[in-house]
Tab-separated table of C-alpha atoms and ligand atoms in Angstrom:
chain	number	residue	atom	x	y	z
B	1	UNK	CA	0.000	0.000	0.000
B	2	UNK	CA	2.203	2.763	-1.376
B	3	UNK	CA	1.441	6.516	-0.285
B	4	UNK	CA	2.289	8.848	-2.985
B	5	UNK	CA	3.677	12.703	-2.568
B	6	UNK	CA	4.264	15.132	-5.460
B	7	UNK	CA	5.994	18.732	-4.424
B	8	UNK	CA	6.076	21.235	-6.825
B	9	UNK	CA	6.189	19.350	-10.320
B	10	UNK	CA	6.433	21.402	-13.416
B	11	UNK	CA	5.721	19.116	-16.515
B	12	UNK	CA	5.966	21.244	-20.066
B	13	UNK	CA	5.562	20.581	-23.565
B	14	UNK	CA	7.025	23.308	-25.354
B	15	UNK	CA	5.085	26.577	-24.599
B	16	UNK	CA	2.227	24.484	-22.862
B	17	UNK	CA	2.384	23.957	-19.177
B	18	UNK	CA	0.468	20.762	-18.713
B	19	UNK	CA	1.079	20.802	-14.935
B	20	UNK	CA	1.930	24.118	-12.732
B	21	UNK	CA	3.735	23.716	-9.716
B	22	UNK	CA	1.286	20.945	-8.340
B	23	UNK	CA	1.862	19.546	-5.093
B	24	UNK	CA	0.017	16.988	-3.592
B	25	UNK	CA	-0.049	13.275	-1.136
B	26	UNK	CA	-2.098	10.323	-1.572
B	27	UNK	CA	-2.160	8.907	1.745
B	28	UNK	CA	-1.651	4.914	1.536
B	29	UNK	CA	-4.805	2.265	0.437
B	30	UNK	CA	-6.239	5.683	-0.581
B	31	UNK	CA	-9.023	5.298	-3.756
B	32	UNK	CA	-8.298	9.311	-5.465
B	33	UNK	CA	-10.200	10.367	-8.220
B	34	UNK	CA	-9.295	13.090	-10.820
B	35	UNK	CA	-11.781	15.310	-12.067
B	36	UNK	CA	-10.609	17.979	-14.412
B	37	UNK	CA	-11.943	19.298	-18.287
B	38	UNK	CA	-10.010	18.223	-21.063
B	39	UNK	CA	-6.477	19.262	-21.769
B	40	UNK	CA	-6.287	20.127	-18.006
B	41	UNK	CA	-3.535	17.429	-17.278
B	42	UNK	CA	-5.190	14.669	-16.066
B	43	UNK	CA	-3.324	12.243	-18.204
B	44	UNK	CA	0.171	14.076	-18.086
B	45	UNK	CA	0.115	13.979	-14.028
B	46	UNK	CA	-0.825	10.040	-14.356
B	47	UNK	CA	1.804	9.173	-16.160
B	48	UNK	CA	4.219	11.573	-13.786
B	49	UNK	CA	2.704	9.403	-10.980
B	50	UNK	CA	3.253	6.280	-12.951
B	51	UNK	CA	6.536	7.094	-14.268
B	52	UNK	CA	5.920	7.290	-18.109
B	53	UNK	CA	7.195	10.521	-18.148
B	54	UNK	CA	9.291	12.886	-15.984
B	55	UNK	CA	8.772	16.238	-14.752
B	56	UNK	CA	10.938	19.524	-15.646
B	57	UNK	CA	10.925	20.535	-11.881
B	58	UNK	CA	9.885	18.840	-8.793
B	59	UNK	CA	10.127	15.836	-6.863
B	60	UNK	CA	8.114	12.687	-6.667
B	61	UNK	CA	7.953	10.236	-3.928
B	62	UNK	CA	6.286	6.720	-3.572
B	63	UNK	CA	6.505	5.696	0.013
B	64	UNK	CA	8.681	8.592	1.086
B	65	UNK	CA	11.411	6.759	-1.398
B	66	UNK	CA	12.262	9.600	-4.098
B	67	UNK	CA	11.286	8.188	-7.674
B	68	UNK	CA	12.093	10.766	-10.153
B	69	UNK	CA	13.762	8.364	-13.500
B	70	UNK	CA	12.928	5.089	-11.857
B	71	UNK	CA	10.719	3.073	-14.684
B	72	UNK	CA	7.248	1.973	-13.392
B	73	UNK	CA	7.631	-1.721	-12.418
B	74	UNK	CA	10.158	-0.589	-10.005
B	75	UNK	CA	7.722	1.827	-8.371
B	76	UNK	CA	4.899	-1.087	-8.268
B	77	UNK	CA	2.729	0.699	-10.261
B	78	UNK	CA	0.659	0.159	-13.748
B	79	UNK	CA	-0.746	2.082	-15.462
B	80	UNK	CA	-3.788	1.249	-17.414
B	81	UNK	CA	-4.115	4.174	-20.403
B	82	UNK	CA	-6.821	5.429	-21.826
B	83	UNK	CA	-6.002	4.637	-25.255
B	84	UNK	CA	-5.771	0.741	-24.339
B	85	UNK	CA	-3.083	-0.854	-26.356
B	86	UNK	CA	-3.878	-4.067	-26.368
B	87	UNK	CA	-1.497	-7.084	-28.139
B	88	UNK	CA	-3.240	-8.178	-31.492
B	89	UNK	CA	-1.732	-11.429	-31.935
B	90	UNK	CA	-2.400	-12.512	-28.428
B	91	UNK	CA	-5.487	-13.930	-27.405
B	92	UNK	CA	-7.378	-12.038	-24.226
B	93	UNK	CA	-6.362	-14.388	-21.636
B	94	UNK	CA	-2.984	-14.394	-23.112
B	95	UNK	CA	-3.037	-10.377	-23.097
B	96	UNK	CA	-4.367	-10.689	-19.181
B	97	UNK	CA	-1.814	-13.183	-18.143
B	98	UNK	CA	1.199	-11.063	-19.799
B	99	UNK	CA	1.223	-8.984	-16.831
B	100	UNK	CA	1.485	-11.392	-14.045
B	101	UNK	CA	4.363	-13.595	-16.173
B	102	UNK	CA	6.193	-10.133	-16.904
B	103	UNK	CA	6.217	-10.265	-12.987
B	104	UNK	CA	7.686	-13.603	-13.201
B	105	UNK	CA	5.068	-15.738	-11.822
B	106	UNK	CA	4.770	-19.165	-12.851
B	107	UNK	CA	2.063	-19.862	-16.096
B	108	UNK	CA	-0.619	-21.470	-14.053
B	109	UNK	CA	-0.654	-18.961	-11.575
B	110	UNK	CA	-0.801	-16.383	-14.397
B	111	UNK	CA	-3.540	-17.929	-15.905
B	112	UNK	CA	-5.129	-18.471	-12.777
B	113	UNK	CA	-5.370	-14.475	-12.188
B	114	UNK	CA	-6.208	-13.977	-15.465
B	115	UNK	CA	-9.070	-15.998	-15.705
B	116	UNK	CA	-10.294	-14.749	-12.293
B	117	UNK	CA	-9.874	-10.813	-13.747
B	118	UNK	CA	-11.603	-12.099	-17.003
B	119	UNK	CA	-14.211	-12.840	-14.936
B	120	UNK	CA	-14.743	-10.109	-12.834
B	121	UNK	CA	-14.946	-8.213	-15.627
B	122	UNK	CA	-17.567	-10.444	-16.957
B	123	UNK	CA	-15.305	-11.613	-20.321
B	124	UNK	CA	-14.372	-14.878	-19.442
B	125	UNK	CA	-16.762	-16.480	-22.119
B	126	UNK	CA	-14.361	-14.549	-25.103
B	127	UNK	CA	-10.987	-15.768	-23.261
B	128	UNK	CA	-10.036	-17.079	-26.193
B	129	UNK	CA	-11.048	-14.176	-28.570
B	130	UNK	CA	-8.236	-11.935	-30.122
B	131	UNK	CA	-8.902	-8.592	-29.203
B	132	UNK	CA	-9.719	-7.157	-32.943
B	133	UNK	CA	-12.789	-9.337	-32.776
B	134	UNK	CA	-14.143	-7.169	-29.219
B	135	UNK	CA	-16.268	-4.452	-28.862
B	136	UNK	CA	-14.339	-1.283	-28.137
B	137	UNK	CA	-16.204	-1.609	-24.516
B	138	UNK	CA	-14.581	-5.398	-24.049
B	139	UNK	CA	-11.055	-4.073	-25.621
B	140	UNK	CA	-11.129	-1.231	-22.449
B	141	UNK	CA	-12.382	-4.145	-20.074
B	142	UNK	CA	-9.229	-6.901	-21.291
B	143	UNK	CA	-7.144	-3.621	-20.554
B	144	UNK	CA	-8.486	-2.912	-17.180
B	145	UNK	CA	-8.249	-6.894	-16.505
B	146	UNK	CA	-4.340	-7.305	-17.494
B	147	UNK	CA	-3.510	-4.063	-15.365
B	148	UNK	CA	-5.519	-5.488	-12.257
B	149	UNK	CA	-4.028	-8.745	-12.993
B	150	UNK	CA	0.039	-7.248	-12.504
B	151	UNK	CA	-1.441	-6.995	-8.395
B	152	UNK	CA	0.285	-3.954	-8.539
B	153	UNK	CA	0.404	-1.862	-5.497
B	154	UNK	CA	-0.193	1.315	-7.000
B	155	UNK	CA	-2.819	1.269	-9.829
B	156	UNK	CA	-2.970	4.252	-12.164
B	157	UNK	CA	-5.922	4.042	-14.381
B	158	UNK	CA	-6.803	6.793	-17.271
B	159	UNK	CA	-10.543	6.919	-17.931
B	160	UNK	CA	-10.584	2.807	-17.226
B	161	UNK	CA	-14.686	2.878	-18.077
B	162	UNK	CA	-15.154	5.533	-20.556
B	163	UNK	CA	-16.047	2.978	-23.476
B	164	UNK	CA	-18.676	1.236	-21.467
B	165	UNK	CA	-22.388	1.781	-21.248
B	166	UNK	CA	-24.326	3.239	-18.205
B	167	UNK	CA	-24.742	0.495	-16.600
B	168	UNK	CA	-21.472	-1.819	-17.109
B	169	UNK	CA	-19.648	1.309	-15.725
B	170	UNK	CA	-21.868	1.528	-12.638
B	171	UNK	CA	-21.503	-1.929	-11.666
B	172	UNK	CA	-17.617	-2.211	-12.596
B	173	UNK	CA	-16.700	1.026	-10.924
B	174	UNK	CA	-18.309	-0.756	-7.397
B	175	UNK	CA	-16.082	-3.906	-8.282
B	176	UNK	CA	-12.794	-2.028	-8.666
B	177	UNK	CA	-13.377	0.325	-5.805
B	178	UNK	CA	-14.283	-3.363	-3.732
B	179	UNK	CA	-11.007	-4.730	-5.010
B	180	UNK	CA	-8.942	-1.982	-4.450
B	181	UNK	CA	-10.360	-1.837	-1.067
B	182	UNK	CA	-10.131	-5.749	-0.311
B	183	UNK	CA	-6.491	-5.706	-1.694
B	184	UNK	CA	-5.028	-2.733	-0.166
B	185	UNK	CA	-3.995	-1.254	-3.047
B	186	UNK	CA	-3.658	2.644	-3.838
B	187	UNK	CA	-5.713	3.813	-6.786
B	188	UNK	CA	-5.259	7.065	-9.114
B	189	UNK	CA	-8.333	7.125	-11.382
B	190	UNK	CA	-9.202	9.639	-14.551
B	191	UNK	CA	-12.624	10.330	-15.479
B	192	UNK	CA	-14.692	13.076	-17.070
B	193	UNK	CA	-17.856	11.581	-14.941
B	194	UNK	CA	-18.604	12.850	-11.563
B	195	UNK	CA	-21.189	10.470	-10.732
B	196	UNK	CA	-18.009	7.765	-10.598
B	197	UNK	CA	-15.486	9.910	-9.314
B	198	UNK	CA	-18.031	11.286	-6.196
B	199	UNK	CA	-19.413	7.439	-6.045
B	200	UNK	CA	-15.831	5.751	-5.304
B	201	UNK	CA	-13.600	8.032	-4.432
B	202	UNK	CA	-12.460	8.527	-0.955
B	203	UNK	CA	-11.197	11.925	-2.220
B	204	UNK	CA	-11.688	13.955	-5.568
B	205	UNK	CA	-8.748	16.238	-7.083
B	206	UNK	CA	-10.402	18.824	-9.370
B	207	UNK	CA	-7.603	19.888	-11.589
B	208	UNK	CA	-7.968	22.835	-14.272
B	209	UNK	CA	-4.956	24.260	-16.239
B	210	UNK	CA	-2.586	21.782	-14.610
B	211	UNK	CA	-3.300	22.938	-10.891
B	212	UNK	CA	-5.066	21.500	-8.183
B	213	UNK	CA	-8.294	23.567	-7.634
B	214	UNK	CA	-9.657	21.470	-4.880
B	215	UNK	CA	-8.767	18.078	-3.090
B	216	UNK	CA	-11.447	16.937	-0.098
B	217	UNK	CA	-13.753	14.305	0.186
B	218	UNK	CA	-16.600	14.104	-2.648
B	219	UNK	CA	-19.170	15.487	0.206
B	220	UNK	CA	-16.834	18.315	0.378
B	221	UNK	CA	-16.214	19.122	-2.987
B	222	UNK	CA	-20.194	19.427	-3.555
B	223	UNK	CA	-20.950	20.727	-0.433
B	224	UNK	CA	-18.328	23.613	0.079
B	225	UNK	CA	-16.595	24.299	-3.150
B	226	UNK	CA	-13.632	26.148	-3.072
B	227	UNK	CA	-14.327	28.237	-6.121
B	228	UNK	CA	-16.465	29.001	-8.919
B	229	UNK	CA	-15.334	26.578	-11.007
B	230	UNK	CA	-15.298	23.836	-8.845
B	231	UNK	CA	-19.106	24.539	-8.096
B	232	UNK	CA	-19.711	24.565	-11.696
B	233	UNK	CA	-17.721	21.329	-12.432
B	234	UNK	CA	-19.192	19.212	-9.542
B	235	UNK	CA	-22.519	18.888	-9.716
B	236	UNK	CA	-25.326	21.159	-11.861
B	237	UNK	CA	-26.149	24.411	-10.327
B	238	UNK	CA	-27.347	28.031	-10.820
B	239	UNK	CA	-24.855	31.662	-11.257
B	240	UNK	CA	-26.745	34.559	-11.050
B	241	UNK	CA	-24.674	38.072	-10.820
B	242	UNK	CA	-25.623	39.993	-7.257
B	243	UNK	CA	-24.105	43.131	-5.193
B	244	UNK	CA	-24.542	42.747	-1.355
B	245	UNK	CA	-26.750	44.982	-0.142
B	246	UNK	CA	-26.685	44.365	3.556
B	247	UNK	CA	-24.640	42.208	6.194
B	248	UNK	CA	-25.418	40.384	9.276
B	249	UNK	CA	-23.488	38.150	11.319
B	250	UNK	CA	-25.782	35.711	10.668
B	251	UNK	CA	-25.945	36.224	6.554
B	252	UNK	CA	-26.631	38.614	4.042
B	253	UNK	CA	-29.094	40.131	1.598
B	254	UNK	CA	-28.242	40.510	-1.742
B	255	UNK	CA	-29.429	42.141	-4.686
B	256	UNK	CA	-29.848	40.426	-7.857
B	257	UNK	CA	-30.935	42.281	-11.449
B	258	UNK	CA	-33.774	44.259	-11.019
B	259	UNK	CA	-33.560	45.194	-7.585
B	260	UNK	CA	-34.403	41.729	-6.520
B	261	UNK	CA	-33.516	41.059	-2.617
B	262	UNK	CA	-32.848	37.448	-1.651
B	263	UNK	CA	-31.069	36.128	2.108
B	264	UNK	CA	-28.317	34.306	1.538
B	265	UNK	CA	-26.543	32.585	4.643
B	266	UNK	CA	-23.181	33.894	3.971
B	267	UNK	CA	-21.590	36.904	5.874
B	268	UNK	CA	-17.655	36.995	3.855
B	269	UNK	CA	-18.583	39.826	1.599
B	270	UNK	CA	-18.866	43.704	2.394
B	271	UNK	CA	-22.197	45.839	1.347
B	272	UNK	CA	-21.721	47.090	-2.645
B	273	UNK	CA	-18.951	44.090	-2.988
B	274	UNK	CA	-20.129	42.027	-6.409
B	275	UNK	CA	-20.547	38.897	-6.155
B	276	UNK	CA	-22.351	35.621	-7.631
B	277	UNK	CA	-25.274	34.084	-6.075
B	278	UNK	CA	-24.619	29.882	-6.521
B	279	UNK	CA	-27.722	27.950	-6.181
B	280	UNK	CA	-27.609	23.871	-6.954
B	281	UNK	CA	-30.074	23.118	-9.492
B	282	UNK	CA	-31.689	20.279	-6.443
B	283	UNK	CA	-32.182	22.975	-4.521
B	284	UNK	CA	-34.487	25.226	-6.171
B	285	UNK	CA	-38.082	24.477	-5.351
B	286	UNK	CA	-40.962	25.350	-7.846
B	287	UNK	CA	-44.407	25.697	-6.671
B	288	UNK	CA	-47.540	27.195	-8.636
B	289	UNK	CA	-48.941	29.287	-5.551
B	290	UNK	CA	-46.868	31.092	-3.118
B	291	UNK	CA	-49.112	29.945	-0.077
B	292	UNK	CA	-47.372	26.805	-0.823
B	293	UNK	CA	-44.200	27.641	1.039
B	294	UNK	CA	-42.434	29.117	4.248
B	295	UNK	CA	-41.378	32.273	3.273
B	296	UNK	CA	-39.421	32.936	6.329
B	297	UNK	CA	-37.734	29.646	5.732
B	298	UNK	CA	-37.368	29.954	1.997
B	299	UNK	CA	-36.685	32.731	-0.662
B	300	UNK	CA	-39.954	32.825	-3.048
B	301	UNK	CA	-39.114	34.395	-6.930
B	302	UNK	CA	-42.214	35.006	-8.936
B	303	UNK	CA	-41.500	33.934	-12.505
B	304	UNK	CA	-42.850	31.655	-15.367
B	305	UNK	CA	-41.531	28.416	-16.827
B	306	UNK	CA	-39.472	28.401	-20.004
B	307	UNK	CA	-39.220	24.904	-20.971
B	308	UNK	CA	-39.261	21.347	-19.062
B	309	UNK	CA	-37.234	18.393	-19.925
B	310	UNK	CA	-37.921	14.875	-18.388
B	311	UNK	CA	-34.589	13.465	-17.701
B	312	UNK	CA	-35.901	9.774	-16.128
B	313	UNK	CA	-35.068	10.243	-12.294
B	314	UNK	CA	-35.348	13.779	-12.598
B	315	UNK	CA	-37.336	16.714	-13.928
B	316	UNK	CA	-35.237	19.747	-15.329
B	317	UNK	CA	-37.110	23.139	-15.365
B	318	UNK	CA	-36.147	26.137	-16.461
B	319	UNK	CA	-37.287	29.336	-14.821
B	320	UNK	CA	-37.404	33.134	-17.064
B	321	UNK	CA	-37.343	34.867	-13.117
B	322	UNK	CA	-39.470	38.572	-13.288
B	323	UNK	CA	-36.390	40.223	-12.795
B	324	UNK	CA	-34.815	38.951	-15.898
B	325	UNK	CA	-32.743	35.801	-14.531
B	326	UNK	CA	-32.797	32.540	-15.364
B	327	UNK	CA	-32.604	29.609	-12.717
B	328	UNK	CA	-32.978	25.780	-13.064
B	329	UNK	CA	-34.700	23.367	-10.720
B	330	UNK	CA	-34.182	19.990	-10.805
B	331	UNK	CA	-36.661	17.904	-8.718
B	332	UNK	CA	-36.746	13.761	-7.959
B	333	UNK	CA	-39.224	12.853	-10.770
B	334	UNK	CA	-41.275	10.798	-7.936
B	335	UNK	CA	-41.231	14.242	-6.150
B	336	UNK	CA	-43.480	16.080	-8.799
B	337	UNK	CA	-46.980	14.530	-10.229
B	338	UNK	CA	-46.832	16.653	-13.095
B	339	UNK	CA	-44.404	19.041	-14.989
B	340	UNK	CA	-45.476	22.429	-15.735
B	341	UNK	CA	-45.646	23.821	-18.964
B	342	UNK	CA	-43.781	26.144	-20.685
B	343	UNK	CA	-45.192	30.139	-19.916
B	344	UNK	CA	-47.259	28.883	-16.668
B	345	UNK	CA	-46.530	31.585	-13.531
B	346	UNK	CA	-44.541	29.608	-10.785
B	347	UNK	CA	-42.549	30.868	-8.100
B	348	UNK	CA	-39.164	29.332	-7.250
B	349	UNK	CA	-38.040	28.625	-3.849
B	350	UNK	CA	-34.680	28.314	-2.335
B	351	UNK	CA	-32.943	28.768	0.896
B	352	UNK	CA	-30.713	30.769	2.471
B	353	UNK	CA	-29.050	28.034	4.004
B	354	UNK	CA	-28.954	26.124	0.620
B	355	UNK	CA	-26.856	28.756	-1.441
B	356	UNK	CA	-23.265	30.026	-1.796
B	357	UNK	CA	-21.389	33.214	-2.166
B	358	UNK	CA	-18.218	33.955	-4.143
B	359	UNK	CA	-16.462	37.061	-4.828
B	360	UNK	CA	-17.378	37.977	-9.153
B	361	UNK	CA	-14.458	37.182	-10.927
B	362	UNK	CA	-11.873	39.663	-12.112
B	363	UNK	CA	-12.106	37.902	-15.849
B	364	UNK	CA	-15.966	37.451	-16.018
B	365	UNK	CA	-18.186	35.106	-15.195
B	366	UNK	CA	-18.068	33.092	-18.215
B	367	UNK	CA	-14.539	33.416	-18.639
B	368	UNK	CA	-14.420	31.614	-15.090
B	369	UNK	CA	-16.303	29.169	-15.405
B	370	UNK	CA	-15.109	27.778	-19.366
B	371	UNK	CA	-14.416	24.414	-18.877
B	372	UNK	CA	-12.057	24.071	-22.124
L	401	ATP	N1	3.232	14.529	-25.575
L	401	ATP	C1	2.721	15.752	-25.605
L	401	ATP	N2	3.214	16.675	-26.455
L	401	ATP	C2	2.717	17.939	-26.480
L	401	ATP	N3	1.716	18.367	-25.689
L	401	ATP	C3	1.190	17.491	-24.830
L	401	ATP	C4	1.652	16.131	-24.747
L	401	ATP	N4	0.928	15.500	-23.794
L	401	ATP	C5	0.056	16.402	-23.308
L	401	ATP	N5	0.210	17.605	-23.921
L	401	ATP	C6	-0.581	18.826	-23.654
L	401	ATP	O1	-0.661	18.999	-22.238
L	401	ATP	C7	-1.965	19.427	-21.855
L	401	ATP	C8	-2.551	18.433	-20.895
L	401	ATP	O2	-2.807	17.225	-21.581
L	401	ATP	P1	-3.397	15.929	-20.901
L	401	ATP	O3	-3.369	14.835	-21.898
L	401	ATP	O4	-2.678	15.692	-19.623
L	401	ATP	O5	-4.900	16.398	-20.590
L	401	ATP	P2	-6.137	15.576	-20.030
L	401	ATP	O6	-6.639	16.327	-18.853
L	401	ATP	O7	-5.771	14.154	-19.843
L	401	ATP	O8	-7.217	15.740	-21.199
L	401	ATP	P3	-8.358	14.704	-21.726
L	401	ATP	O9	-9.502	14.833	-20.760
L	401	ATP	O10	-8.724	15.262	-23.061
L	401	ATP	O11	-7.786	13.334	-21.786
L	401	ATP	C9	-2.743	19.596	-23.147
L	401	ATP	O12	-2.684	20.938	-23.538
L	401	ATP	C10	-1.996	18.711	-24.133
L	401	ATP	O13	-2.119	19.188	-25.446
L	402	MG	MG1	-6.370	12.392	-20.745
């Protein structure tokens, strides 16, 4: 169970700085997972971590031993990429038990964990396939299966489920968070979806621009996001422009376009500071009459419904607010017996307690929250 500690690496490719002066530790038997849009360096700080490439500046340590030009078998890591490069001429068992006998097992032992990752992965009936003749989702899945088989210590996966459907990944990602766990092993894992990353991680990195913008638990990361973007990246919520109008210990009022007042529970910013309102989509209410609701418990917006979209556990609707905003609800679809349609008056409830307050960005809103 190796613990893993980057300080300060700088990894560039000619003018492009693919990871800034990141510094972070993986505690050991820790499950991480990276979050980050593309191009932000998720792949290049993998392969730093794995030792397929080395960094400019900075030091890298597996188990407090310093690792900087020592090739990945020698760290106990593998790294499963997400471009799977699987051999043709082999058959998939054969390509599963090349890790293990590169490890100099015996061949029935091999074999033996090859057959049993085959199977996890639910491909042992096409053992004897070549991989040409697999889906692009089974190629990803013998790939995932020969890295697992190595019983590395430190497993570095890129994207390991992005070819699979909705469902395969669900029920994989449980498996491979299960093994990790049952194994003691320490797991780096890529993806672009936050359902997986907030499902199995023990912690999330969101990385943008080839710096760490947040590392916590994934309660944390949707709960109290350090920034802007992070809100926006984890999770689906609401940015509405505000200036603070007044401040109490206890929270705030601001005042959105139009004059529009609402309580937030925030106290950080001064009165005429700018700031943005951040409301999660799941916690916007939307009720037809405003006798409906609490409104010293919950801020009530008069406004009218642009469009609905049914989204099978959820409904999405999308609020034109009288002040000129826009805001989004989503609600459990077992919450709501019907979905309004578009141009009926509504009123839109949130509370204080349920929204966030950051400082407007120097660059813009939507300059700040760009996700490529
Ligand atoms: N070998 C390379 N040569 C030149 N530039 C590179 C190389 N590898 C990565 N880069 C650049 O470094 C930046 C980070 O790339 P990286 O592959 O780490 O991103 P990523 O977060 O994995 O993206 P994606 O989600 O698309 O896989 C990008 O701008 C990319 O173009
Ligand atoms: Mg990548």
């Amino acid at each position: 169970m190796p613990s893993v500690k980057l300080v300060d690496i700088v990894k560039r490719f000619g003018t492009i700085t693919a990871i800034n002066r990141l510094s972070m530790e993986i505690p050991a038997g820790e499950y991480v997972c990276v979050l980050g849009p593309t191009g932000s360096g998720k792949t290049t700080l993998l392969k730093l971590i794995a030792g397929l490439t080395v960094p400019d500046e900075g030091e890298i340590y597996i188990d407090d031993k310093s690792v900087v030009g020592v090739p990945a078998e020698d760290r106990g890591a593998v790294y499963v990429p997400q471009q799977y490069a699987l051999f043709p001429h082999l058959t998939v068992l054969q390509n599963v038990a090349f890790g293990p006998l590169s490890h100099g097992v015996s061949d029935e032992e091999a074999l033996d964990t090859a057959r049993a990752m085959l199977e996890m992965m639910k491909l042992d009936h096409r053992a004897d396939s070549k991989p040409d003749e697999l889906s692009g989702g089974m190629q990803q899945r013998v790939a995932l299966a020969r890295g697992l088989a190595t019983k590395a210590r430190l497993l570095v996966l890129d994207e390991p489920l992005g070819a699979l459907d909705a469902r395969l990944r669900v029920e994989l990602r449980d498996k491979l968070r299960q093994l990790a766990k049952s194994s003691g092993v320490t797991v780096v894992h890529v993806t672009h979806d936050q359902a997986e990353a907030t499902s199995i991680g023990d912690q999330i990195i969101v990385l943008r621009d080839g710096r760490i913008r947040q590392y916590a638990t994934p309660f944390h990361v949707y709960m109290r996001p350090q920034s802007l973007f992070v809100a926006h990246f984890v999770g689906d919520a609401n940015f509405l422009q505000a200036i603070v109008a007044k401040r109490h210990p206890e929270g705030s009022i601001l005042e959105l376009h139009g004059g529009l007042l609402v309580k937030v529970q925030d106290s950080t910013y001064l009165p005429g500071e700018e700031v943005v309102l951040v409301i999660r989509e799941d916690n916007v209410k939307i009720v037809e009459s405003d006798d409906q609701i609490d409104s010293n418990l919950y801020n009530v917006v008069e406004g009218h419904i642009q469009s609905s979209r049914f989204l099978g556990g959820f409904v999405s609707e999308q609020m034109h607010l009288v002040n000129g905003d826009s805001l989004t609800s989503k609600t459990p679809t077992t919450a709501r017996e019907k979905t309004f349609p578009a141009g009926k008056q509504v009123f839109a409830c949130f509370k204080a307690s349920d929204t966030m307050v950051y400082s407007y960005p120097p660059i813009g809103l939507s300059r700040e929250l760009r996700v490529m």
